Coordinates of C-alpha atoms in Angstrom, one line a residue:
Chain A
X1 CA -19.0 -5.0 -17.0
X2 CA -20.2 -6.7 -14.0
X3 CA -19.9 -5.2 -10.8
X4 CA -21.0 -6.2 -7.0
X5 CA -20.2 -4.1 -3.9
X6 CA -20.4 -5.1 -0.1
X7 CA -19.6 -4.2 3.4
X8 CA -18.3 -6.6 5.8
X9 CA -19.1 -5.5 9.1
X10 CA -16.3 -6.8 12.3
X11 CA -16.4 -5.7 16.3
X12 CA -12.9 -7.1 17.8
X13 CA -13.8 -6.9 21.6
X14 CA -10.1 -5.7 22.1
X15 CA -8.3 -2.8 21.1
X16 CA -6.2 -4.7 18.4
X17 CA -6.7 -7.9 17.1
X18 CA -6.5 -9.8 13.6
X19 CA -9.0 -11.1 11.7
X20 CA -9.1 -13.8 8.5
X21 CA -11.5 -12.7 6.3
X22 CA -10.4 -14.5 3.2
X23 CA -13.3 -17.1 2.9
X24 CA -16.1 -14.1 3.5
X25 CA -14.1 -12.1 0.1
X26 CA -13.8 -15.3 -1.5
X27 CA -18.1 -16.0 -1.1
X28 CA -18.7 -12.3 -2.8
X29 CA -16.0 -13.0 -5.7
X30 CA -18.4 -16.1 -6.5
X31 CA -21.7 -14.1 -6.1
X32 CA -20.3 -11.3 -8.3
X33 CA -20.1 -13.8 -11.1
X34 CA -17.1 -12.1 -12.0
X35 CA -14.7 -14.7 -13.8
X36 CA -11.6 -11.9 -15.2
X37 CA -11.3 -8.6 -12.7
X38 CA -10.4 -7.4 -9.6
X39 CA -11.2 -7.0 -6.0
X40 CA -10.8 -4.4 -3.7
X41 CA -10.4 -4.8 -0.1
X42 CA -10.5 -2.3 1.8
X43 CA -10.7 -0.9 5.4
X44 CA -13.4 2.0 6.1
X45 CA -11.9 3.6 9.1
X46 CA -8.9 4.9 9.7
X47 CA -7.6 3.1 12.4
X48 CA -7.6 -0.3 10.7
X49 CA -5.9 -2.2 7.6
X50 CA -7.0 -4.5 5.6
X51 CA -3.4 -6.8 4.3
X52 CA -2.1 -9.5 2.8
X53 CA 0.3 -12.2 4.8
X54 CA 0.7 -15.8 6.5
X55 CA -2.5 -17.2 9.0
X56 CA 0.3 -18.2 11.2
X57 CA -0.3 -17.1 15.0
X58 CA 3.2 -16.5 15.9
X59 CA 3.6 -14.3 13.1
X60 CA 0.6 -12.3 13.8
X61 CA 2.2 -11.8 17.6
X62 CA 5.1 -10.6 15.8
X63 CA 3.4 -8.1 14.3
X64 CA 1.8 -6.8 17.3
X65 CA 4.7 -6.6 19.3
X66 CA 6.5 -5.0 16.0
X67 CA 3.8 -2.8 15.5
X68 CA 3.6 -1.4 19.0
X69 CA 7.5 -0.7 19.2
X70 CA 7.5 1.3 16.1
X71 CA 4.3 3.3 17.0
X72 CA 3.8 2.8 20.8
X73 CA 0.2 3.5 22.2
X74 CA 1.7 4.9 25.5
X75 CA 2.6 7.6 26.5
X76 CA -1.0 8.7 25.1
X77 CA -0.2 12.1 25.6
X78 CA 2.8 12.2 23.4
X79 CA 0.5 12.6 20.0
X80 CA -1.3 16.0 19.4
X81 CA -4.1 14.2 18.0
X82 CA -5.0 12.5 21.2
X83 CA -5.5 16.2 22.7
X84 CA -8.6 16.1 20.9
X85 CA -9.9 13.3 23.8
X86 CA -8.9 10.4 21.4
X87 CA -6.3 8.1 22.6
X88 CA -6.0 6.4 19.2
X89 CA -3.0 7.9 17.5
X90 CA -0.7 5.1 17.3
X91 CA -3.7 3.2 15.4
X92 CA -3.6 6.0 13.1
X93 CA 0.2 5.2 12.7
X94 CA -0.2 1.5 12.7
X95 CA -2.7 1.4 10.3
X96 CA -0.4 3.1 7.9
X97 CA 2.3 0.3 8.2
X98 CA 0.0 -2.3 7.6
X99 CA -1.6 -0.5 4.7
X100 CA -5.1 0.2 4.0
X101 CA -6.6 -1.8 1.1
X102 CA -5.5 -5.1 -1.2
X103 CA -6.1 -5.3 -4.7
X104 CA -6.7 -9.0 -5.9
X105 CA -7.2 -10.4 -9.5
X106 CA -9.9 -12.3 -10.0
X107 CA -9.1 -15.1 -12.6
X108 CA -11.3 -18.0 -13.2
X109 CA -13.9 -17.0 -11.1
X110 CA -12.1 -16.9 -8.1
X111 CA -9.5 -15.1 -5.9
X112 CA -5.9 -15.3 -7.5
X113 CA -3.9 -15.8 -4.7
X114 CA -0.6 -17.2 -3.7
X115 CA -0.5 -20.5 -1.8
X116 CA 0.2 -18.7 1.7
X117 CA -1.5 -15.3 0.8
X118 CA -4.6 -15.0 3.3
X119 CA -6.9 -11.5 3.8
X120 CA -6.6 -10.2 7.3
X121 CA -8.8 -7.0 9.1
X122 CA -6.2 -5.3 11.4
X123 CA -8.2 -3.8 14.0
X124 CA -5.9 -1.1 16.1
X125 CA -9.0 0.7 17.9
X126 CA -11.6 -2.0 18.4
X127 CA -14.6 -2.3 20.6
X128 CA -17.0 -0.8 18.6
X129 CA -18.6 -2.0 14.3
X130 CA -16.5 -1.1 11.9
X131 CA -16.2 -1.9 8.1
X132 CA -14.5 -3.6 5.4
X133 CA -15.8 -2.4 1.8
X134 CA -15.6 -5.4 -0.6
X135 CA -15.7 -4.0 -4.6
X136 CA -15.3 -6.6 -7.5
X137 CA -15.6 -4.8 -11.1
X138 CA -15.1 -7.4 -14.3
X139 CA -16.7 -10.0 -16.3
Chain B
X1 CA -13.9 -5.8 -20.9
X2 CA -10.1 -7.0 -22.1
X3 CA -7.6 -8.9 -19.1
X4 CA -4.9 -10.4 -19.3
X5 CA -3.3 -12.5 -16.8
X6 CA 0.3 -13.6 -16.5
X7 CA 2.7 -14.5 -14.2
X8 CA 6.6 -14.0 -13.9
X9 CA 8.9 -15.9 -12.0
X10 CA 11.7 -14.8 -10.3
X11 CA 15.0 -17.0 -8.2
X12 CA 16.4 -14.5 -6.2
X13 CA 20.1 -15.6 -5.2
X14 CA 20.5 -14.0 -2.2
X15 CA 18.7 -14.0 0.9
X16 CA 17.4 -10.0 -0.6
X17 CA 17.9 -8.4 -3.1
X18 CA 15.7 -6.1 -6.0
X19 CA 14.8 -6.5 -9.6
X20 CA 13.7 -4.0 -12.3
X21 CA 10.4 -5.3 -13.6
X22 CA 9.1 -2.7 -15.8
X23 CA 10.0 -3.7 -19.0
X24 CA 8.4 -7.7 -18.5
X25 CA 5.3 -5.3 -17.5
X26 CA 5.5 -3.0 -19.7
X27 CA 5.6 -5.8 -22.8
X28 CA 2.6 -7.5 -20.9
X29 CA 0.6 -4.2 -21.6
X30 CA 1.7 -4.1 -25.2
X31 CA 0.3 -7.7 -25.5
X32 CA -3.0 -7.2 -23.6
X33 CA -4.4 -5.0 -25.9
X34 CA -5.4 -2.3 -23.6
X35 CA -5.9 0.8 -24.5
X36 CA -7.3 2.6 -21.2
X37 CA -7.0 0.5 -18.7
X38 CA -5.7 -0.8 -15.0
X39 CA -2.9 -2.5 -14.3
X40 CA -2.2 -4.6 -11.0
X41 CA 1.5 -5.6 -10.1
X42 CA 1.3 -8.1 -7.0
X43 CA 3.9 -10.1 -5.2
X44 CA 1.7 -13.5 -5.1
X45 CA 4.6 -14.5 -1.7
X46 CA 4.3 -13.1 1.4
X47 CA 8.0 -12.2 1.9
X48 CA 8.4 -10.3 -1.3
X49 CA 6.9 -7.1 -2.4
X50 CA 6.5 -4.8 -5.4
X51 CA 6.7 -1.7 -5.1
X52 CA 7.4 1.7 -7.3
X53 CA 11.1 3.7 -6.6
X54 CA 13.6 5.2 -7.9
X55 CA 16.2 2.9 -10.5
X56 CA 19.3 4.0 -8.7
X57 CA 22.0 1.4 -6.4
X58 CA 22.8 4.2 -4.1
X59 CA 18.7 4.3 -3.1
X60 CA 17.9 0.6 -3.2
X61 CA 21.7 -0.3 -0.6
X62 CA 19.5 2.3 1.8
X63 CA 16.1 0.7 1.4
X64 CA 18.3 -2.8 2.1
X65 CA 20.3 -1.0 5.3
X66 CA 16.8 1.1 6.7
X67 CA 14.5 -2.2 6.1
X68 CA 17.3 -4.3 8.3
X69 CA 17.5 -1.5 11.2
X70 CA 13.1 -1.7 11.4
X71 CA 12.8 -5.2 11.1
X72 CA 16.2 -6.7 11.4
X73 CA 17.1 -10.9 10.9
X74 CA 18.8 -11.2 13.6
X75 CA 18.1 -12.7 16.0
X76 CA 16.3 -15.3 14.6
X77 CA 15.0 -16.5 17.8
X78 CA 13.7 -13.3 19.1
X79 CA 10.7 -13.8 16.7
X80 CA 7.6 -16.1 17.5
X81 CA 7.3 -17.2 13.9
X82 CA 10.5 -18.5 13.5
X83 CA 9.3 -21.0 16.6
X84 CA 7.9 -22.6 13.7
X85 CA 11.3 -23.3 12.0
X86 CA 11.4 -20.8 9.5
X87 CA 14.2 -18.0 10.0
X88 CA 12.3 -15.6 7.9
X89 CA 9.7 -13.6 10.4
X90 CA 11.5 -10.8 9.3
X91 CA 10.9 -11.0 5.5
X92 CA 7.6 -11.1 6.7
X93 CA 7.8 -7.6 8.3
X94 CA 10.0 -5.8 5.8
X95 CA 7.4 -6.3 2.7
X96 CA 4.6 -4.7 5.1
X97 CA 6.8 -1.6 5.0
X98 CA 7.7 -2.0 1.1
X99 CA 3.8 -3.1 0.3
X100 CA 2.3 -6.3 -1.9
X101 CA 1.3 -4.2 -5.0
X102 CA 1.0 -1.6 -6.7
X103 CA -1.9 -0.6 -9.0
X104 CA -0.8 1.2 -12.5
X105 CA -2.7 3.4 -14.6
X106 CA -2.7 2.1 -18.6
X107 CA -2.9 5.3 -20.7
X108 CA -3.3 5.3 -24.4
X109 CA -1.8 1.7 -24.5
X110 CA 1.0 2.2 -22.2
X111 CA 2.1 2.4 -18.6
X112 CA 1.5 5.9 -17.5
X113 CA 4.3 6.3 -14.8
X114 CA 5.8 9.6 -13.6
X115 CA 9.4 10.6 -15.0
X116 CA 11.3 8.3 -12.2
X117 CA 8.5 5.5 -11.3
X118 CA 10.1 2.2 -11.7
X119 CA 8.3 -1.0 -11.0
X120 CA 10.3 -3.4 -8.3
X121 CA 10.1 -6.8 -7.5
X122 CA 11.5 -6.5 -3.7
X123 CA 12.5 -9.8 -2.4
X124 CA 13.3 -10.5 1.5
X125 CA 13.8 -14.7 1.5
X126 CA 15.4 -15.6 -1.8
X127 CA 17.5 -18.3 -3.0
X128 CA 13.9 -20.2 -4.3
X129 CA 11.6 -19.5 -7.6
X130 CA 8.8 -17.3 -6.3
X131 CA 5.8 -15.4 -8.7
X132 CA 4.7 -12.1 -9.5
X133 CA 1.0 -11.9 -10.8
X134 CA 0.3 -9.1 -13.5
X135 CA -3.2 -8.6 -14.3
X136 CA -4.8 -6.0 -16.9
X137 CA -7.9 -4.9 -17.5
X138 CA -9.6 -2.5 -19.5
X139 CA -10.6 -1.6 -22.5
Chain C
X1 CA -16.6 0.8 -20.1
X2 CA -16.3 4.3 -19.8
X3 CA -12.5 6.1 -18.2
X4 CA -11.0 9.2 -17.4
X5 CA -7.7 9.9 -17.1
X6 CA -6.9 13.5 -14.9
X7 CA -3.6 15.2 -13.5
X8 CA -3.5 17.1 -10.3
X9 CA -0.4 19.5 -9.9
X10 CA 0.8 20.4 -6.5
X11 CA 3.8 22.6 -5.2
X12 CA 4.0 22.8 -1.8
X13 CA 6.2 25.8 -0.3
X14 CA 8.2 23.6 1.7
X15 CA 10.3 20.7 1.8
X16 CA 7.2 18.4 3.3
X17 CA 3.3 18.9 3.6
X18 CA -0.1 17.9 3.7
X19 CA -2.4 18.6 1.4
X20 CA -6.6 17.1 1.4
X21 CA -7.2 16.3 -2.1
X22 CA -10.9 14.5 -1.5
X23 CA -12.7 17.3 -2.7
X24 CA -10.5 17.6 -6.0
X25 CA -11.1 13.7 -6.3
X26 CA -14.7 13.4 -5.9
X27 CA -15.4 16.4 -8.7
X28 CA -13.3 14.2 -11.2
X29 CA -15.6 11.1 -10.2
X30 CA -18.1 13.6 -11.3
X31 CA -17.2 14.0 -14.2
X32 CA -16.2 11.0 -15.3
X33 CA -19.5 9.5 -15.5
X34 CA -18.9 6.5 -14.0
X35 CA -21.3 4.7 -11.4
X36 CA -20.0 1.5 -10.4
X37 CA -16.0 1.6 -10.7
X38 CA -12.8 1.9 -9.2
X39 CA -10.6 4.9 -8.8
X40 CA -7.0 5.0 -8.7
X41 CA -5.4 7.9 -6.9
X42 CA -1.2 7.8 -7.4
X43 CA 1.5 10.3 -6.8
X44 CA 3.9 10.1 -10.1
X45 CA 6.8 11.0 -7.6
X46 CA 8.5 9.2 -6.0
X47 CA 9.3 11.5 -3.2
X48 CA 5.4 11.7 -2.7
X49 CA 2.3 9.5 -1.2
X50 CA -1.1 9.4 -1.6
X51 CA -2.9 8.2 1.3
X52 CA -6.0 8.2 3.3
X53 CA -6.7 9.4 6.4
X54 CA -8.5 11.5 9.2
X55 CA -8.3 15.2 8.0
X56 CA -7.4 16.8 12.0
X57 CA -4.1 19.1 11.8
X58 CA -3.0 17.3 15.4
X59 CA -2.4 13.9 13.5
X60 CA -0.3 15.5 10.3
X61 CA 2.1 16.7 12.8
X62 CA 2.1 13.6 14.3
X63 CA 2.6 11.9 11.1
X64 CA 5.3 14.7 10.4
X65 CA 7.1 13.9 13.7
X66 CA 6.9 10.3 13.2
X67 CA 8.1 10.0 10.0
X68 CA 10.9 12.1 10.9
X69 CA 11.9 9.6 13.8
X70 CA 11.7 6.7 11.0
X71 CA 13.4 8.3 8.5
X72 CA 15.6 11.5 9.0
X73 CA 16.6 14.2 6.5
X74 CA 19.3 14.8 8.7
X75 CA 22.0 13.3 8.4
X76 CA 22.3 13.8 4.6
X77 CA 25.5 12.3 3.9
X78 CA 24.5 9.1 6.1
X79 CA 22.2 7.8 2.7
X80 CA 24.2 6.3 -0.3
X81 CA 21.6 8.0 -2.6
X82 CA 22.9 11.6 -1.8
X83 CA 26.1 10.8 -2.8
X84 CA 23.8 11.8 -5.8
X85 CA 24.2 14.9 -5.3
X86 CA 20.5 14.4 -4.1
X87 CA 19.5 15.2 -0.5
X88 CA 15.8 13.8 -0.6
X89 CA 16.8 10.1 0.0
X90 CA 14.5 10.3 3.5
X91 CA 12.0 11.5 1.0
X92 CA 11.8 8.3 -0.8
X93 CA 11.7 5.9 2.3
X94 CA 8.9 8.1 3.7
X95 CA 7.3 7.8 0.9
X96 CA 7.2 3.9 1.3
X97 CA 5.7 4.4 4.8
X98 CA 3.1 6.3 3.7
X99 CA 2.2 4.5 0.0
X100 CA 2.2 5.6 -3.2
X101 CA -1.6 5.1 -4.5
X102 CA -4.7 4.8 -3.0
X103 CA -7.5 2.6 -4.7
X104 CA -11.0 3.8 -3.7
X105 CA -13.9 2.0 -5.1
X106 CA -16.9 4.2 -7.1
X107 CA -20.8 3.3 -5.6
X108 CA -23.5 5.3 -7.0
X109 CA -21.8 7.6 -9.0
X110 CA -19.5 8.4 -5.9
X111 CA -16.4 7.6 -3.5
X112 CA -17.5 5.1 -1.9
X113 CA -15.5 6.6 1.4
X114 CA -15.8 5.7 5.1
X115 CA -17.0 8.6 7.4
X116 CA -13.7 10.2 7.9
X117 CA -11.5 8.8 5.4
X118 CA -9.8 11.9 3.6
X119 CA -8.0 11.3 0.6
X120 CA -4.4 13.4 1.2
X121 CA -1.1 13.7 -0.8
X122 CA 2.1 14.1 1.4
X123 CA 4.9 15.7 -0.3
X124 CA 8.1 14.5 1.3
X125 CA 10.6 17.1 -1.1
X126 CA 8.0 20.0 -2.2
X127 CA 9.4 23.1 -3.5
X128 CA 8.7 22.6 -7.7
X129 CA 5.5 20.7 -9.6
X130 CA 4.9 17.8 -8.9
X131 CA 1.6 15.8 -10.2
X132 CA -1.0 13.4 -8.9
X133 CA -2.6 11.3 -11.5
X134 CA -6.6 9.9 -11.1
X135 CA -8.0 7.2 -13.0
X136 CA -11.3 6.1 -13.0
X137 CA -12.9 3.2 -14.7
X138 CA -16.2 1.7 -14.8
X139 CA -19.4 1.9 -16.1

């Protein structure tokens, strides 16, 4: 079994943003030399997603307005967990509707995806490093 | 290392609407050859999803009427996507909530699900073939 | 490629709660021998999640209140599922919202975890047994 293991690192200047990150995964699926496996993509912290959906910019607007009605960032002091100083409960919310990780098969030596499927990073407390582990196990 | 990699195609009729897919994944187990083993279940579309629930109509009428109150079609126009000409931003939204995949344990050759865990096929723009990727690996 | 199959069994008192199950996790990793893998964390309910998260009290309530406002018990004859006789149909749409599984890849002979990722399981209708089931492959 073959295995290779990275860390992509991102720093969205604003507090949410989205990020393609399907041709950086797609590079370390050909350096794992994996040709039958899987990937797994996933977000580090806990106030970010990795997912799966369409690089259309409309869409991702959608999302953001979608996102911020079912989880609101204001008012800030309406979450307990911000009484801790944090004002970053909604991302903690967010981040659970968008979903942490993606697992992708790796056939053929290369990503298996759909023709529209693209890897995002959903950032929902930016403006500082954060990480996306990359794990491809196979042969 | 054994994989298997297969793909099943489903034509929706409606707009929505859900499909029972653990017995096509089931028999893709049988014929991997996999004793111990993981098994990945992904929608390969981004306005379907797979997901694991319970096999009962009164359950999958709520998902359909709790999934249209989140993220509901109408109105069409309200979403930037659909600026595009597609009408189907909210497909788009609804499989975030119902998820991509879902990754299966393979135990002693077979799917090792809890009591109620049914696989799903969950699709939110039908009425056109769309694929399901099912990928196996272990040993 | 070596495995290890494992079955955590939870009852929670109550009808929902919280429970941090990284530490349960990481001694099967342990065990299992495994270096370089993957490991598959799943509730086998489907009234339950697995998920990962930030382990602070002030963000499971507001997870608790949240998914409450999403989703309510309350009222029970509103869902087509309880007409069951069942009363847990919020349970299983929570349970979307949340996610069944949790992938987590295995570096070094450990969870390969950001800094305050916690791996939790939410029980959304507690009160009898109810298992988690850990997989780990790898070598």
């Amino acid at each position: 079994m073959k295995s290779l293991t990275e860390y992509l690192w991102f720093e969205v200047p604003g507090r949410r943003g989205f990020v393609n990150i399907t041709g950086a995964v797609e590079k370390l699926v050909e350096k794992s030399g994996v040709a039958e496996g899987l990937c797994l993509v996933n977000a580090m912290h806990i106030t970010a997603s990795v997912f799966i959906n369409d690089a259309e910019d409309g869409l991702l607007r959608d999302y953001e307005v979608w996102l911020e009605k079912i989880a609101p960032h204001e008012p800030v002091a309406a979450y307990h967990h911000n009484r801790t100083g944090e004002d970053n409960a909604d991302a903690h919310l967010k981040r659970q509707i968008m979903g942490r990780e993606v697992v992708v098969a790796v056939t053929d030596a290369k990503l298996d995806l759909g023709p529209w499927e693209q890897i995002f990073y959903g950032e929902f407390d930016g403006r500082r490093p954060k990480r996306v582990l990359v794990k491809i196990i196979g042969e």
